[in-house]
Short mmCIF file of C-alpha atoms in Angstrom, two decimals:
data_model
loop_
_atom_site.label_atom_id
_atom_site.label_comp_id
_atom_site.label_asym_id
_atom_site.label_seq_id
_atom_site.Cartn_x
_atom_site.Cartn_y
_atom_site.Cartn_z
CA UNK A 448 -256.14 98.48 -52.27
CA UNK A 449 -253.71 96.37 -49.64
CA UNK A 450 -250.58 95.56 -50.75
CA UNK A 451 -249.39 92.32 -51.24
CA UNK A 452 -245.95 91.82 -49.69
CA UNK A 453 -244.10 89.33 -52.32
CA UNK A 454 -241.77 87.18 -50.19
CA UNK A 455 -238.13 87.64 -50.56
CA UNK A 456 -236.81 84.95 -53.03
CA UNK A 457 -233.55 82.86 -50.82
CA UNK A 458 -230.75 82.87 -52.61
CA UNK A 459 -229.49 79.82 -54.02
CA UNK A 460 -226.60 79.18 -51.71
CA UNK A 461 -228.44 79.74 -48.68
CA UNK A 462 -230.58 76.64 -50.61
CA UNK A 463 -227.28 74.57 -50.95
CA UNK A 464 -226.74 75.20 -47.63
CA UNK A 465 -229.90 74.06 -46.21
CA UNK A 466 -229.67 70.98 -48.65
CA UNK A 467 -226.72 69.86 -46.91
CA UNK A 468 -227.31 70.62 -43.47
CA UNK A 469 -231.10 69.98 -43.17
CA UNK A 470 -231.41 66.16 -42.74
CA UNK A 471 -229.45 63.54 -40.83
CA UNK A 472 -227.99 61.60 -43.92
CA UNK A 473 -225.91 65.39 -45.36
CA UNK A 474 -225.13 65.97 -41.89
CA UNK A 475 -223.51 62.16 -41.37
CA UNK A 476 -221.93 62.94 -44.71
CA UNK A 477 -220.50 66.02 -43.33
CA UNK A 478 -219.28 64.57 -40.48
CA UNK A 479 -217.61 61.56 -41.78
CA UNK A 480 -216.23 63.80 -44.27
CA UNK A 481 -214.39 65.99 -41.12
CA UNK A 482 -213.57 63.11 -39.50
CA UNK A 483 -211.70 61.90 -42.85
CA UNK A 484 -209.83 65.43 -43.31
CA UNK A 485 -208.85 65.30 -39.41
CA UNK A 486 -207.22 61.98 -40.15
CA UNK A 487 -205.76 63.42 -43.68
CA UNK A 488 -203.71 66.36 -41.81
CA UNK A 489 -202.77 64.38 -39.11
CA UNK A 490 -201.55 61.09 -40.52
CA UNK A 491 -200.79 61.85 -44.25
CA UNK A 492 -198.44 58.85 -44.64
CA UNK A 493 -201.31 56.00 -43.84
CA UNK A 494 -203.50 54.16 -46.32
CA UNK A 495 -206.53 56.76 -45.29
CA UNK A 496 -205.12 59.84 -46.13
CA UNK A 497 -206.99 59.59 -49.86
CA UNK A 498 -210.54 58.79 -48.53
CA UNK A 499 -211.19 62.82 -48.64
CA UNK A 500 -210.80 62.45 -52.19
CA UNK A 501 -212.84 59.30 -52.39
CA UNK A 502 -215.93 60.61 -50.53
CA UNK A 503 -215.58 63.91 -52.54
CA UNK A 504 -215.55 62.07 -55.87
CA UNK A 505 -215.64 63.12 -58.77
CA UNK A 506 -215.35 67.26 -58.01
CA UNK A 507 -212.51 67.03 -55.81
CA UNK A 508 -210.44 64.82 -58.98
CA UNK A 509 -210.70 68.49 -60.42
CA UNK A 510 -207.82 69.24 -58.06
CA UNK A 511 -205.14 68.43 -60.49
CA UNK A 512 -205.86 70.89 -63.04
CA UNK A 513 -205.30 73.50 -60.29
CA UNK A 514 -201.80 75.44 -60.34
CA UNK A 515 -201.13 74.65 -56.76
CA UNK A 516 -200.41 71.30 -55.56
CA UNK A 517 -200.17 70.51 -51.73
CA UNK A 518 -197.70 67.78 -52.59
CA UNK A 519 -195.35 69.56 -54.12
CA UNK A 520 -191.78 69.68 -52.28
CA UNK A 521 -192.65 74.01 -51.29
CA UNK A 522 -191.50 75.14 -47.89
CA UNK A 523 -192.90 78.37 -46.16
CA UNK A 524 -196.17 80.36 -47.26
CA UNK A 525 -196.34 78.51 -50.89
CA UNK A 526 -196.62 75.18 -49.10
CA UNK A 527 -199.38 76.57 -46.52
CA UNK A 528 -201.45 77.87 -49.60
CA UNK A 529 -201.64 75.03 -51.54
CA UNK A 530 -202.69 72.72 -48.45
CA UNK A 531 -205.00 76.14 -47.47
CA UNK A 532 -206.73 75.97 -51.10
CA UNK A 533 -206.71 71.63 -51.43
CA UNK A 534 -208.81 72.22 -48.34
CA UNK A 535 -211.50 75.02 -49.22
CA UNK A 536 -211.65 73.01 -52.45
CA UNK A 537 -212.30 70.23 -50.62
CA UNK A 538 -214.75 71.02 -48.44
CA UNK A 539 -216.55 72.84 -51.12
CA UNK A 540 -217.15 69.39 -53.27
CA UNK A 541 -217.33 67.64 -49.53
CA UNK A 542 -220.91 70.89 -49.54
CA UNK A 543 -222.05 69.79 -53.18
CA UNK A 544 -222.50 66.12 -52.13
CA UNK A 545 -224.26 66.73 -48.56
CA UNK A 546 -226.43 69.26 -50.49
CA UNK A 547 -226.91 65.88 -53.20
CA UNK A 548 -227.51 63.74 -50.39
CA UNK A 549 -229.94 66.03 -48.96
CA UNK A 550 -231.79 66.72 -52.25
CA UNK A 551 -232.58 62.79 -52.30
CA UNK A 552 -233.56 62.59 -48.47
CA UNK A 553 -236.11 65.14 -49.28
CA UNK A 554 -237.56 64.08 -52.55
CA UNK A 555 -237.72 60.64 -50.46
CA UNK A 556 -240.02 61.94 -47.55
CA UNK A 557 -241.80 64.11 -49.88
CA UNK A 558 -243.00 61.30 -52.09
CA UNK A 559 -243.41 59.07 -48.81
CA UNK A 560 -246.04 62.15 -47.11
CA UNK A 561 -248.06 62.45 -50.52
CA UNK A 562 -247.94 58.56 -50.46
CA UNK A 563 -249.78 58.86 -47.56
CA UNK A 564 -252.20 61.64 -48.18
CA UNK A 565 -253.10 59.23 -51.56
CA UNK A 566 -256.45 57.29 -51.37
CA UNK A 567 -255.43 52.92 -51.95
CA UNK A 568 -255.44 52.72 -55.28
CA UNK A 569 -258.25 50.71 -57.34
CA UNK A 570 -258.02 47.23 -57.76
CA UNK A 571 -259.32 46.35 -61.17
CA UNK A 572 -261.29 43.83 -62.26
CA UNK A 573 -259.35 40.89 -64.21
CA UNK A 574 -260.84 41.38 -67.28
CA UNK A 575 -260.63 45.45 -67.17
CA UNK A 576 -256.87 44.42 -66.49
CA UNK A 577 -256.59 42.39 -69.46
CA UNK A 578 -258.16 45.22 -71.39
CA UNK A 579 -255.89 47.64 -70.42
CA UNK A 580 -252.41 44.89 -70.94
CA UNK A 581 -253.82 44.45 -74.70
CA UNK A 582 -254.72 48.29 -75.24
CA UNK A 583 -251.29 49.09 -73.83
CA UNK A 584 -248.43 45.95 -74.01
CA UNK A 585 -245.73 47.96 -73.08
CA UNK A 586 -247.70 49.50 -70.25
CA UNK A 587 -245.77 53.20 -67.93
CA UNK A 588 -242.61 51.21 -67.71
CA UNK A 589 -241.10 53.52 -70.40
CA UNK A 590 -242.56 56.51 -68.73
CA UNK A 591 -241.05 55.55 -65.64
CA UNK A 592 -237.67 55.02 -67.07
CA UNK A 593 -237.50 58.80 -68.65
CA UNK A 594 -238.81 60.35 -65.52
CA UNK A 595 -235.99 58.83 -63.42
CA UNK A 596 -233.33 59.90 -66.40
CA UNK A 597 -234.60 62.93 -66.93
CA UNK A 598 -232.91 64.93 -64.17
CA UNK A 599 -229.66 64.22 -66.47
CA UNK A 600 -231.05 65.86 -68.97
CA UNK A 601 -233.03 68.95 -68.21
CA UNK A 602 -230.79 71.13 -66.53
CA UNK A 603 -227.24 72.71 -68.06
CA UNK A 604 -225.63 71.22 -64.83
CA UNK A 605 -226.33 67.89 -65.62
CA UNK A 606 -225.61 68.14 -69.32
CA UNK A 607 -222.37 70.17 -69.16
CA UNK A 608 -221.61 66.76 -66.87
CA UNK A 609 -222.28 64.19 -69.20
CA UNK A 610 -220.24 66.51 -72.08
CA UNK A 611 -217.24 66.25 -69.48
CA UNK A 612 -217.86 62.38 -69.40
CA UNK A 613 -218.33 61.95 -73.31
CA UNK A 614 -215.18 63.62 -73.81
CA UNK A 615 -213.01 61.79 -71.11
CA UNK A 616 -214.62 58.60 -72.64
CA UNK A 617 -214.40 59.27 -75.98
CA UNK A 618 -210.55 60.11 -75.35
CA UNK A 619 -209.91 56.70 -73.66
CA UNK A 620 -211.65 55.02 -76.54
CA UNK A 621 -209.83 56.46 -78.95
CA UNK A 622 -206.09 55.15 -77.17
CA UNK A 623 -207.65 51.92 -76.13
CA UNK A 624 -208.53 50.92 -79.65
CA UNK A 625 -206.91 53.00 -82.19
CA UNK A 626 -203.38 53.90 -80.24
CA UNK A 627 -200.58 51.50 -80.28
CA UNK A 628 -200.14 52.67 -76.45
CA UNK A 629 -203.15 53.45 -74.58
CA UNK A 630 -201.00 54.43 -71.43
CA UNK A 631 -203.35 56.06 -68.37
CA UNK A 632 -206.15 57.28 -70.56
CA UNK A 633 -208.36 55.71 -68.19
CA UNK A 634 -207.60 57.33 -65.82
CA UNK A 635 -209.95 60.65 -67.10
CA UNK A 636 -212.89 58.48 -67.08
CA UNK A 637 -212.31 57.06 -64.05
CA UNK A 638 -211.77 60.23 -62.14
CA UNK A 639 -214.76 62.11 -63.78
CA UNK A 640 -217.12 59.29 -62.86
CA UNK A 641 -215.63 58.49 -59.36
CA UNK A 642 -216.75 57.16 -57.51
CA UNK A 643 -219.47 54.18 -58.74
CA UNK A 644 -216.62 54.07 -61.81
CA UNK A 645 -214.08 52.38 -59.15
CA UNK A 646 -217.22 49.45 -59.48
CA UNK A 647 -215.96 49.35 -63.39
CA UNK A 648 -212.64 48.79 -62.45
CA UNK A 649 -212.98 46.42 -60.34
CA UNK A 650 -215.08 44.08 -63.13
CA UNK A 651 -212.69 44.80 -65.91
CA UNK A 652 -209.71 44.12 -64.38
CA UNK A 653 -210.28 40.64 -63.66
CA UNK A 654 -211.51 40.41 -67.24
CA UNK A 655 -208.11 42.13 -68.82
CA UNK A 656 -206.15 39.66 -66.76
CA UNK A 657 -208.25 36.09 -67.42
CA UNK A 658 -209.79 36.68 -70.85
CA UNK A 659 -207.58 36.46 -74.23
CA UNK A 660 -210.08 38.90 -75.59
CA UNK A 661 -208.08 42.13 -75.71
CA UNK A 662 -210.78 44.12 -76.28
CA UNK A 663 -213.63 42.98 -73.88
CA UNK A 664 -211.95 44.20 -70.46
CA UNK A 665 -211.80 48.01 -72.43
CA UNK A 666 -215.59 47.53 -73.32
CA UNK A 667 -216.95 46.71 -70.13
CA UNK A 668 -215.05 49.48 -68.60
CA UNK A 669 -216.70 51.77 -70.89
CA UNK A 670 -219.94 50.48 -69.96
CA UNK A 671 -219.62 50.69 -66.47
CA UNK A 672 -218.04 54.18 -66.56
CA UNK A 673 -220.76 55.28 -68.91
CA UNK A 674 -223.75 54.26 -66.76
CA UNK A 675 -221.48 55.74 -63.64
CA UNK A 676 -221.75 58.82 -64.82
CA UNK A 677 -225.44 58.57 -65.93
CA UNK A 678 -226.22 58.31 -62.56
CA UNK A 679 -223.96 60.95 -61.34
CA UNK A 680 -225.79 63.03 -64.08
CA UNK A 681 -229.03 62.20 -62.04
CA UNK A 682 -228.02 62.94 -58.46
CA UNK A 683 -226.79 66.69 -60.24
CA UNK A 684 -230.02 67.26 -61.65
CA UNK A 685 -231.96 66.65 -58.99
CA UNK A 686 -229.55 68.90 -57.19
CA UNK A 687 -230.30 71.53 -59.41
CA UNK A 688 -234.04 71.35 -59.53
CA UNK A 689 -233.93 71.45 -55.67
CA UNK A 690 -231.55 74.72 -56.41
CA UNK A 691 -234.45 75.96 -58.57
CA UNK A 692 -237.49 75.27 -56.89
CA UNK A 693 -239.19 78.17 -55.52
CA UNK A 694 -240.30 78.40 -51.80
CA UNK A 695 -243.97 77.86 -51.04
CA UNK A 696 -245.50 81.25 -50.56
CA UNK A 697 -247.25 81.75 -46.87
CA UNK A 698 -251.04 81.86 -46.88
CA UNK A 699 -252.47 85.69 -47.04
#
């Protein structure tokens, strides 16, 4: 009998790698990213020496839970590690988005080239139409709504995500409205949604300021931190499905 050669399975960070170097929207990432870093090392005292952290958001906020800290007052080999490992990290959150950035251009000409292979759909007949509105009222709109959350969902990326954002949220609820002082709680939320949660800020803080409603500028910070990170839950997820999918196998 002929053997059937079974082709070699790519690893999943040669995937990530291809994710975030195979289209023209990762690779602009990428490169403003560089061009960001460049201006980071070589002008740290100007208002753009944060935007590496900005267009990293929200891995690279998980720089300050690590025990070196580039800012630090350190001469000699301490000080070049710490800048040495602020930089791998990063460029290594600066990999995850291109790779998320990637994973969407794909999905995006994949659904637009099976768009295209698709016969025009059927135009129904007004009454078969008014049929099918009284058999189903509600009609796929639900459907649709799950299948765009579900990447959030279905993969332990995604979920251990949204625990990291329950927990940072639940924390600044607890010292906005139980606490005497609620001090920077927010700022856990803020940095694990980053960066659509910046958007929250900037409609709550009007509100805190112009509203004698103590409580409403702390809700609608919530709200837009919690549907920040629902839809930084999505972009993972479909990260990780791209992760997981396996190659098509060539033709025998």
């Amino acid at each position: 009998m002929p053997t059937v050669s079974r082709p070699r399975r790519i690893p999943r960070l040669r995937r990530l790698l291809a994710l975030a170097s195979g289209n023209w929207p990762a690779r602009g990432y990428l490169a403003v990213f560089a061009l960001s870093l460049t201006v980071m090392f070589l002008f740290p005292e100007s208002t753009l020496a944060g935007s590496p952290l900005l267009l990293t958001a929200p891995l690279s906020f998980l720089c300050v839970f690590l025990p070196l800290d580039p800012g630090a007052e350190i001469d000699g080999a301490a000080e070049m590690t710490a800048v040495a490992v602020f930089a791998v990290w990063l460029f290594l959150c600066a990999l995850v988005n291109a790779a998320v950035l990637g994973a969407l251009a794909t999905k995006a000409a994949t659904a637009t080239t099976t768009g295209a292979r698709e016969p025009l759909p059927h135009v129904a007949h007004p009454a078969e139409q008014k049929r099918a509105d009284l058999t189903d009222p509600a009609g796929t709109r639900p459907q649709g709504v799950r299948a765009l959350l579900a990447p959030a969902v279905d993969n332990w990326l995604a979920r251990g995500y949204l625990a990291v954002v329950a927990v940072a949220l639940g924390f600044f609820l607890c010292a906005a409205f139980v606490l005497p002082d609620p001090g920077f709680a927010g700022i856990w939320p803020l940095m694990a949604t980053a960066p659509f949660s910046i958007l929250a800020v900037a409609v709550s803080s009007p509100v805190e300021y112009f509203s004698s409603i103590t409580w409403l500028s702390p809700l609608i910070f919530s709200i837009g931190v919690a549907l920040s990170g629902l839809v930084n839950a999505v972009l993972l997820g479909l990260l990780a499905r791209r992760l997981r999918a396996r190659e098509p196998r060539p033709a025998n």
